Amino acid sequence: MERPLTEWEREVVGRLASLDAPGSDVVRESIPHLVVTGMCECGCASFNVRDRRFPAQPHRLGHFANGSVADPRVGFVLWVGPDGRPISIDVDNEPGALPDPESISVSVPGP
């Protein structure tokens, strides 16, 4: 069941989309139209999204951005689908540990 993003989820996507990289305009333009389509079942804060203006994309992921915070046990990855729109946000965290999105340092994916 789709649902709106929480404030924290929206801020995380916005922070990760702040990367100045090819396709960033498409990623940022989608943010107001994203809905959550699923959550990870392991207890982490990872979530899948869809731009509700477009049909669901095939789940083929392109690595768009990484995010890190001072706590090395927490990390973020923004994945885009074949059309360049956000499709998944991986959040590597301990259950209950959700850092302030403003504290996320964003970087280009490594090789």
CSV table of N, CA, C and O in Angstrom, one decimal:
chain,number,residue,atom,x,y,z
A,1,MET,N,0.8,-1.2,0.0
A,1,MET,CA,0.0,0.0,0.0
A,1,MET,C,0.9,1.2,0.0
A,1,MET,O,1.8,1.4,0.9
A,2,GLU,N,0.7,2.1,-1.0
A,2,GLU,CA,1.5,3.3,-1.0
A,2,GLU,C,1.0,4.3,0.1
A,2,GLU,O,-0.1,4.3,0.5
A,3,ARG,N,2.0,5.1,0.5
A,3,ARG,CA,1.7,6.2,1.5
A,3,ARG,C,2.6,7.4,1.3
A,3,ARG,O,3.6,7.3,0.6
A,4,PRO,N,2.2,8.5,1.8
A,4,PRO,CA,3.1,9.7,1.7
A,4,PRO,C,4.4,9.5,2.4
A,4,PRO,O,4.4,8.7,3.4
A,5,LEU,N,5.4,10.2,2.0
A,5,LEU,CA,6.7,10.1,2.8
A,5,LEU,C,6.5,10.8,4.1
A,5,LEU,O,5.8,11.8,4.2
A,6,THR,N,7.2,10.3,5.1
A,6,THR,CA,7.3,11.1,6.4
A,6,THR,C,8.2,12.3,6.1
A,6,THR,O,8.9,12.4,5.1
A,7,GLU,N,8.1,13.2,7.1
A,7,GLU,CA,9.0,14.4,7.0
A,7,GLU,C,10.5,14.0,6.9
A,7,GLU,O,11.3,14.5,6.1
A,8,TRP,N,10.9,13.0,7.8
A,8,TRP,CA,12.2,12.5,7.8
A,8,TRP,C,12.6,11.9,6.5
A,8,TRP,O,13.7,12.2,5.9
A,9,GLU,N,11.8,11.1,5.9
A,9,GLU,CA,12.1,10.4,4.6
A,9,GLU,C,12.2,11.5,3.5
A,9,GLU,O,13.2,11.4,2.7
A,10,ARG,N,11.3,12.4,3.5
A,10,ARG,CA,11.4,13.5,2.5
A,10,ARG,C,12.7,14.3,2.6
A,10,ARG,O,13.4,14.6,1.6
A,11,GLU,N,13.1,14.6,3.8
A,11,GLU,CA,14.3,15.3,4.1
A,11,GLU,C,15.6,14.5,3.7
A,11,GLU,O,16.5,15.1,3.1
A,12,VAL,N,15.5,13.2,3.9
A,12,VAL,CA,16.7,12.4,3.5
A,12,VAL,C,16.8,12.3,2.0
A,12,VAL,O,17.9,12.5,1.4
A,13,VAL,N,15.7,12.1,1.3
A,13,VAL,CA,15.7,12.1,-0.2
A,13,VAL,C,16.2,13.5,-0.7
A,13,VAL,O,17.1,13.5,-1.6
A,14,GLY,N,15.7,14.6,-0.1
A,14,GLY,CA,16.1,15.9,-0.5
A,14,GLY,C,17.6,16.1,-0.3
A,14,GLY,O,18.3,16.7,-1.2
A,15,ARG,N,18.1,15.7,0.8
A,15,ARG,CA,19.6,15.8,1.1
A,15,ARG,C,20.4,15.0,0.1
A,15,ARG,O,21.4,15.5,-0.5
A,16,LEU,N,20.0,13.7,-0.1
A,16,LEU,CA,20.7,12.9,-1.1
A,16,LEU,C,20.6,13.4,-2.5
A,16,LEU,O,21.6,13.3,-3.3
A,17,ALA,N,19.5,14.0,-2.9
A,17,ALA,CA,19.3,14.6,-4.2
A,17,ALA,C,20.0,15.9,-4.4
A,17,ALA,O,20.1,16.4,-5.5
A,18,SER,N,20.6,16.5,-3.3
A,18,SER,CA,21.3,17.7,-3.5
A,18,SER,C,22.7,17.6,-4.2
A,18,SER,O,23.3,18.6,-4.6
A,19,LEU,N,23.1,16.4,-4.5
A,19,LEU,CA,24.3,16.1,-5.2
A,19,LEU,C,24.2,16.8,-6.6
A,19,LEU,O,23.2,16.6,-7.3
A,20,ASP,N,25.2,17.5,-7.0
A,20,ASP,CA,25.2,18.1,-8.3
A,20,ASP,C,25.9,17.1,-9.3
A,20,ASP,O,27.1,17.0,-9.4
A,21,ALA,N,25.0,16.3,-9.9
A,21,ALA,CA,25.5,15.2,-10.8
A,21,ALA,C,24.6,15.1,-12.0
A,21,ALA,O,23.4,15.6,-11.9
A,22,PRO,N,25.0,14.5,-13.0
A,22,PRO,CA,24.1,14.3,-14.1
A,22,PRO,C,22.8,13.6,-13.7
A,22,PRO,O,22.8,12.6,-12.9
A,23,GLY,N,21.7,14.1,-14.1
A,23,GLY,CA,20.4,13.6,-13.8
A,23,GLY,C,19.8,14.1,-12.5
A,23,GLY,O,18.7,13.8,-12.1
A,24,SER,N,20.5,15.0,-11.8
A,24,SER,CA,20.1,15.5,-10.5
A,24,SER,C,18.8,16.3,-10.6
A,24,SER,O,18.0,16.3,-9.7
A,25,ASP,N,18.6,17.0,-11.8
A,25,ASP,CA,17.4,17.8,-12.0
A,25,ASP,C,16.2,16.9,-12.0
A,25,ASP,O,15.1,17.2,-11.4
A,26,VAL,N,16.3,15.7,-12.6
A,26,VAL,CA,15.2,14.8,-12.7
A,26,VAL,C,14.9,14.2,-11.3
A,26,VAL,O,13.7,14.2,-10.9
A,27,VAL,N,15.9,13.9,-10.5
A,27,VAL,CA,15.7,13.4,-9.2
A,27,VAL,C,15.0,14.4,-8.3
A,27,VAL,O,14.0,14.1,-7.7
A,28,ARG,N,15.5,15.7,-8.3
A,28,ARG,CA,15.0,16.7,-7.5
A,28,ARG,C,13.5,17.1,-7.9
A,28,ARG,O,12.7,17.3,-7.1
A,29,GLU,N,13.3,17.1,-9.2
A,29,GLU,CA,11.9,17.4,-9.7
A,29,GLU,C,10.9,16.4,-9.2
A,29,GLU,O,9.7,16.7,-9.1
A,30,SER,N,11.3,15.1,-9.0
A,30,SER,CA,10.4,14.1,-8.6
A,30,SER,C,10.0,14.2,-7.1
A,30,SER,O,9.0,13.6,-6.7
A,31,ILE,N,10.8,14.8,-6.3
A,31,ILE,CA,10.6,14.7,-4.8
A,31,ILE,C,9.2,15.1,-4.3
A,31,ILE,O,8.6,14.3,-3.6
A,32,PRO,N,8.6,16.2,-4.8
A,32,PRO,CA,7.3,16.5,-4.3
A,32,PRO,C,6.2,15.4,-4.7
A,32,PRO,O,5.1,15.4,-4.1
A,33,HIS,N,6.5,14.6,-5.6
A,33,HIS,CA,5.5,13.6,-6.1
A,33,HIS,C,5.8,12.2,-5.7
A,33,HIS,O,5.1,11.2,-6.1
A,34,LEU,N,6.8,12.0,-4.8
A,34,LEU,CA,7.1,10.6,-4.3
A,34,LEU,C,6.2,10.1,-3.3
A,34,LEU,O,5.7,10.8,-2.5
A,35,VAL,N,5.9,8.8,-3.4
A,35,VAL,CA,5.2,8.1,-2.4
A,35,VAL,C,6.0,6.8,-2.0
A,35,VAL,O,6.8,6.3,-2.8
A,36,VAL,N,5.9,6.4,-0.8
A,36,VAL,CA,6.6,5.2,-0.3
A,36,VAL,C,5.8,4.0,-0.8
A,36,VAL,O,4.6,3.9,-0.6
A,37,THR,N,6.5,3.0,-1.5
A,37,THR,CA,5.8,1.8,-2.0
A,37,THR,C,6.2,0.6,-1.2
A,37,THR,O,5.6,-0.5,-1.4
A,38,GLY,N,7.2,0.7,-0.3
A,38,GLY,CA,7.6,-0.5,0.5
A,38,GLY,C,8.7,-0.1,1.5
A,38,GLY,O,9.4,0.9,1.3
A,39,MET,N,8.8,-0.9,2.5
A,39,MET,CA,9.8,-0.7,3.5
A,39,MET,C,10.6,-2.0,3.6
A,39,MET,O,10.1,-3.1,3.3
A,40,CYS,N,11.9,-1.9,4.1
A,40,CYS,CA,12.7,-3.1,4.3
A,40,CYS,C,12.1,-3.9,5.5
A,40,CYS,O,11.6,-3.2,6.5
A,41,GLU,N,12.1,-5.2,5.5
A,41,GLU,CA,11.6,-5.9,6.6
A,41,GLU,C,12.6,-6.3,7.7
A,41,GLU,O,12.3,-6.9,8.7
A,42,CYS,N,13.9,-5.8,7.6
A,42,CYS,CA,14.9,-6.2,8.5
A,42,CYS,C,14.9,-5.3,9.8
A,42,CYS,O,15.6,-5.6,10.7
A,43,GLY,N,14.1,-4.2,9.7
A,43,GLY,CA,14.1,-3.3,10.8
A,43,GLY,C,14.9,-2.0,10.6
A,43,GLY,O,14.8,-1.0,11.4
A,44,CYS,N,15.6,-1.9,9.5
A,44,CYS,CA,16.3,-0.7,9.1
A,44,CYS,C,15.3,0.3,8.5
A,44,CYS,O,14.1,0.0,8.4
A,45,ALA,N,15.8,1.5,8.2
A,45,ALA,CA,14.8,2.5,7.8
A,45,ALA,C,14.8,2.6,6.2
A,45,ALA,O,14.3,3.6,5.7
A,46,SER,N,15.3,1.6,5.5
A,46,SER,CA,15.3,1.7,4.0
A,46,SER,C,13.9,1.7,3.5
A,46,SER,O,13.0,1.0,4.1
A,47,PHE,N,13.7,2.4,2.4
A,47,PHE,CA,12.3,2.4,1.8
A,47,PHE,C,12.4,2.6,0.3
A,47,PHE,O,13.4,3.1,-0.2
A,48,ASN,N,11.4,2.1,-0.4
A,48,ASN,CA,11.2,2.2,-1.8
A,48,ASN,C,10.2,3.3,-2.1
A,48,ASN,O,9.3,3.5,-1.4
A,49,VAL,N,10.4,4.0,-3.2
A,49,VAL,CA,9.6,5.1,-3.6
A,49,VAL,C,9.2,5.0,-5.1
A,49,VAL,O,9.8,4.3,-5.9
A,50,ARG,N,8.2,5.8,-5.4
A,50,ARG,CA,7.7,6.0,-6.8
A,50,ARG,C,7.2,7.4,-7.0
A,50,ARG,O,6.5,7.9,-6.1
A,51,ASP,N,7.5,8.0,-8.1
A,51,ASP,CA,6.9,9.2,-8.5
A,51,ASP,C,5.5,8.9,-9.0
A,51,ASP,O,5.4,8.2,-10.0
A,52,ARG,N,4.5,9.4,-8.3
A,52,ARG,CA,3.1,8.9,-8.6
A,52,ARG,C,2.6,9.4,-9.9
A,52,ARG,O,1.5,9.0,-10.4
A,53,ARG,N,3.3,10.3,-10.6
A,53,ARG,CA,2.9,10.8,-11.9
A,53,ARG,C,3.2,9.8,-13.0
A,53,ARG,O,2.8,10.0,-14.2
A,54,PHE,N,4.0,8.8,-12.7
A,54,PHE,CA,4.5,7.8,-13.7
A,54,PHE,C,4.2,6.4,-13.3
A,54,PHE,O,4.1,6.1,-12.1
A,55,PRO,N,4.1,5.5,-14.3
A,55,PRO,CA,3.9,4.1,-13.9
A,55,PRO,C,5.2,3.6,-13.1
A,55,PRO,O,6.2,4.1,-13.2
A,56,ALA,N,5.0,2.5,-12.4
A,56,ALA,CA,6.1,1.9,-11.6
A,56,ALA,C,7.2,1.5,-12.6
A,56,ALA,O,6.9,1.0,-13.7
A,57,GLN,N,8.4,1.7,-12.2
A,57,GLN,CA,9.6,1.4,-13.0
A,57,GLN,C,10.0,-0.1,-12.7
A,57,GLN,O,9.7,-0.6,-11.6
A,58,PRO,N,10.6,-0.7,-13.7
A,58,PRO,CA,11.3,-2.0,-13.4
A,58,PRO,C,12.3,-1.8,-12.3
A,58,PRO,O,12.9,-0.7,-12.2
A,59,HIS,N,12.5,-2.8,-11.4
A,59,HIS,CA,13.4,-2.6,-10.3
A,59,HIS,C,14.9,-2.9,-10.7
A,59,HIS,O,15.5,-3.8,-10.3
A,60,ARG,N,15.3,-2.1,-11.7
A,60,ARG,CA,16.7,-2.1,-12.1
A,60,ARG,C,17.3,-0.8,-11.5
A,60,ARG,O,16.9,0.3,-11.9
A,61,LEU,N,18.3,-0.9,-10.7
A,61,LEU,CA,18.8,0.2,-9.9
A,61,LEU,C,20.1,0.8,-10.5
A,61,LEU,O,21.0,0.1,-10.9
A,62,GLY,N,20.1,2.2,-10.5
A,62,GLY,CA,21.3,2.9,-10.8
A,62,GLY,C,21.7,3.7,-9.6
A,62,GLY,O,20.9,4.3,-8.9
A,63,HIS,N,23.0,3.6,-9.3
A,63,HIS,CA,23.5,4.2,-8.1
A,63,HIS,C,23.7,5.8,-8.3
A,63,HIS,O,24.5,6.2,-9.1
A,64,PHE,N,22.9,6.6,-7.6
A,64,PHE,CA,23.0,8.0,-7.8
A,64,PHE,C,23.9,8.7,-6.7
A,64,PHE,O,24.7,9.6,-7.1
A,65,ALA,N,23.7,8.4,-5.5
A,65,ALA,CA,24.4,9.2,-4.4
A,65,ALA,C,24.6,8.3,-3.2
A,65,ALA,O,23.8,7.5,-2.9
A,66,ASN,N,25.7,8.6,-2.4
A,66,ASN,CA,25.9,8.1,-1.1
A,66,ASN,C,25.8,9.1,-0.1
A,66,ASN,O,26.0,10.3,-0.4
A,67,GLY,N,25.4,8.7,1.1
A,67,GLY,CA,25.4,9.7,2.2
A,67,GLY,C,26.0,9.1,3.5
A,67,GLY,O,25.9,7.9,3.7
A,68,SER,N,26.7,9.9,4.2
A,68,SER,CA,27.3,9.4,5.5
A,68,SER,C,27.1,10.5,6.6
A,68,SER,O,26.8,11.6,6.3
A,69,VAL,N,27.2,10.0,7.8
A,69,VAL,CA,27.1,10.9,9.0
A,69,VAL,C,28.3,10.6,9.9
A,69,VAL,O,29.1,9.7,9.6
A,70,ALA,N,28.4,11.3,11.0
A,70,ALA,CA,29.5,11.1,11.9
A,70,ALA,C,29.6,9.7,12.4
A,70,ALA,O,30.6,9.2,12.7
A,71,ASP,N,28.4,9.1,12.6
A,71,ASP,CA,28.4,7.7,13.2
A,71,ASP,C,28.6,6.7,12.0
A,71,ASP,O,27.8,6.6,11.1
A,72,PRO,N,29.8,6.0,12.0
A,72,PRO,CA,30.1,5.1,10.9
A,72,PRO,C,29.2,3.9,10.8
A,72,PRO,O,29.2,3.2,9.8
A,73,ARG,N,28.3,3.7,11.7
A,73,ARG,CA,27.3,2.6,11.6
A,73,ARG,C,26.1,3.0,10.8
A,73,ARG,O,25.2,2.2,10.6
A,74,VAL,N,26.0,4.2,10.3
A,74,VAL,CA,24.9,4.7,9.6
A,74,VAL,C,25.3,5.2,8.2
A,74,VAL,O,26.3,5.9,8.1
A,75,GLY,N,24.6,4.8,7.2
A,75,GLY,CA,25.0,5.2,5.8
A,75,GLY,C,23.7,5.2,5.0
A,75,GLY,O,22.7,4.6,5.3
A,76,PHE,N,23.8,5.9,3.8
A,76,PHE,CA,22.7,6.1,2.9
A,76,PHE,C,23.1,5.9,1.5
A,76,PHE,O,24.2,6.2,1.1
A,77,VAL,N,22.2,5.3,0.7
A,77,VAL,CA,22.4,5.2,-0.8
A,77,VAL,C,21.1,5.6,-1.4
A,77,VAL,O,20.0,5.0,-1.1
A,78,LEU,N,21.1,6.5,-2.4
A,78,LEU,CA,19.9,6.8,-3.2
A,78,LEU,C,20.1,6.1,-4.6
A,78,LEU,O,21.1,6.3,-5.3
A,79,TRP,N,19.1,5.3,-4.9
A,79,TRP,CA,19.1,4.5,-6.1
A,79,TRP,C,18.0,5.1,-7.0
A,79,TRP,O,16.9,5.5,-6.6
A,80,VAL,N,18.3,5.2,-8.3
A,80,VAL,CA,17.3,5.6,-9.3
A,80,VAL,C,17.0,4.4,-10.2
A,80,VAL,O,17.8,3.5,-10.4
A,81,GLY,N,15.8,4.5,-10.9
A,81,GLY,CA,15.4,3.5,-11.8
A,81,GLY,C,15.8,3.8,-13.2
A,81,GLY,O,16.5,4.8,-13.4
A,82,PRO,N,15.4,3.0,-14.2
A,82,PRO,CA,15.8,3.3,-15.6
A,82,PRO,C,15.4,4.6,-16.1
A,82,PRO,O,16.1,5.1,-17.0
A,83,ASP,N,14.4,5.3,-15.6
A,83,ASP,CA,14.0,6.6,-16.1
A,83,ASP,C,14.7,7.7,-15.3
A,83,ASP,O,14.5,8.9,-15.5
A,84,GLY,N,15.6,7.4,-14.4
A,84,GLY,CA,16.4,8.4,-13.7
A,84,GLY,C,15.7,9.0,-12.5
A,84,GLY,O,16.2,9.9,-11.8
A,85,ARG,N,14.5,8.4,-12.1
A,85,ARG,CA,13.7,8.9,-11.0
A,85,ARG,C,14.0,8.1,-9.8
A,85,ARG,O,14.3,6.9,-9.9
A,86,PRO,N,14.0,8.6,-8.6
A,86,PRO,CA,14.2,7.8,-7.4
A,86,PRO,C,13.4,6.6,-7.3
A,86,PRO,O,12.2,6.6,-7.6
A,87,ILE,N,14.0,5.5,-6.9
A,87,ILE,CA,13.2,4.2,-6.7
A,87,ILE,C,13.5,3.6,-5.4
A,87,ILE,O,12.6,2.9,-4.9
A,88,SER,N,14.6,3.8,-4.7
A,88,SER,CA,14.9,3.2,-3.5
A,88,SER,C,16.0,4.0,-2.7
A,88,SER,O,16.9,4.6,-3.3
A,89,ILE,N,15.8,4.0,-1.4
A,89,ILE,CA,16.7,4.7,-0.5
A,89,ILE,C,17.2,3.6,0.5
A,89,ILE,O,16.3,3.2,1.3
A,90,ASP,N,18.4,3.2,0.5
A,90,ASP,CA,19.0,2.3,1.5
A,90,ASP,C,19.5,3.1,2.6
A,90,ASP,O,20.2,4.1,2.5
A,91,VAL,N,19.0,2.7,3.8
A,91,VAL,CA,19.5,3.3,5.1
A,91,VAL,C,20.1,2.2,5.9
A,91,VAL,O,19.4,1.3,6.4
A,92,ASP,N,21.4,2.3,6.1
A,92,ASP,CA,22.1,1.3,6.9
A,92,ASP,C,22.2,1.9,8.3
A,92,ASP,O,22.9,2.8,8.6
A,93,ASN,N,21.3,1.4,9.2
A,93,ASN,CA,21.2,2.0,10.6
A,93,ASN,C,20.8,1.0,11.6
A,93,ASN,O,20.3,-0.1,11.2
A,94,GLU,N,21.1,1.3,12.8
A,94,GLU,CA,20.6,0.5,13.9
A,94,GLU,C,19.1,0.8,14.1
A,94,GLU,O,18.8,2.0,14.0
A,95,PRO,N,18.3,-0.1,14.4
A,95,PRO,CA,16.9,0.3,14.6
A,95,PRO,C,16.7,1.4,15.6
A,95,PRO,O,17.4,1.4,16.6
A,96,GLY,N,15.9,2.4,15.2
A,96,GLY,CA,15.7,3.5,16.1
A,96,GLY,C,16.7,4.7,16.0
A,96,GLY,O,16.5,5.7,16.5
A,97,ALA,N,17.8,4.4,15.3
A,97,ALA,CA,18.9,5.5,15.2
A,97,ALA,C,18.7,6.2,13.8
A,97,ALA,O,19.1,5.7,12.8
A,98,LEU,N,17.9,7.3,13.8
A,98,LEU,CA,17.7,8.1,12.6
A,98,LEU,C,18.4,9.4,12.8
A,98,LEU,O,17.9,10.3,13.5
A,99,PRO,N,19.5,9.6,12.1
A,99,PRO,CA,20.2,10.9,12.2
A,99,PRO,C,19.4,12.1,11.5
A,99,PRO,O,18.6,11.9,10.7
A,100,ASP,N,19.7,13.3,12.0
A,100,ASP,CA,19.2,14.5,11.4
A,100,ASP,C,19.6,14.5,9.9
A,100,ASP,O,20.8,14.4,9.6
A,101,PRO,N,18.7,14.6,8.9
A,101,PRO,CA,19.1,14.6,7.5
A,101,PRO,C,20.1,15.8,7.2
A,101,PRO,O,20.9,15.6,6.3
A,102,GLU,N,20.0,16.9,7.9
A,102,GLU,CA,21.0,18.0,7.7
A,102,GLU,C,22.4,17.5,8.0
A,102,GLU,O,23.3,18.2,7.5
A,103,SER,N,22.6,16.5,8.8
A,103,SER,CA,23.9,16.0,9.1
A,103,SER,C,24.5,15.1,8.1
A,103,SER,O,25.7,14.7,8.2
A,104,ILE,N,23.8,14.8,7.0
A,104,ILE,CA,24.2,13.8,6.0
A,104,ILE,C,25.2,14.5,5.0
A,104,ILE,O,24.9,15.6,4.5
A,105,SER,N,26.4,14.0,4.9
A,105,SER,CA,27.3,14.4,3.9
A,105,SER,C,27.1,13.6,2.6
A,105,SER,O,27.1,12.3,2.7
A,106,VAL,N,26.9,14.2,1.5
A,106,VAL,CA,26.5,13.5,0.3
A,106,VAL,C,27.8,13.4,-0.6
A,106,VAL,O,28.6,14.4,-0.7
A,107,SER,N,27.9,12.3,-1.3
A,107,SER,CA,29.1,12.1,-2.1
A,107,SER,C,28.7,11.2,-3.4
A,107,SER,O,27.7,10.5,-3.4
A,108,VAL,N,29.5,11.4,-4.4
A,108,VAL,CA,29.3,10.6,-5.6
A,108,VAL,C,29.7,9.1,-5.3
A,108,VAL,O,30.6,8.9,-4.6
A,109,PRO,N,28.9,8.2,-5.9
A,109,PRO,CA,29.3,6.8,-5.7
A,109,PRO,C,30.7,6.5,-6.2
A,109,PRO,O,31.1,7.0,-7.2
A,110,GLY,N,31.3,5.6,-5.5
A,110,GLY,CA,32.7,5.2,-5.8
A,110,GLY,C,32.7,4.2,-6.9
A,110,GLY,O,31.6,3.7,-7.3
A,111,PRO,N,33.9,3.9,-7.5
A,111,PRO,CA,33.9,2.9,-8.6
A,111,PRO,C,33.5,1.5,-8.1
A,111,PRO,O,33.4,1.1,-7.1
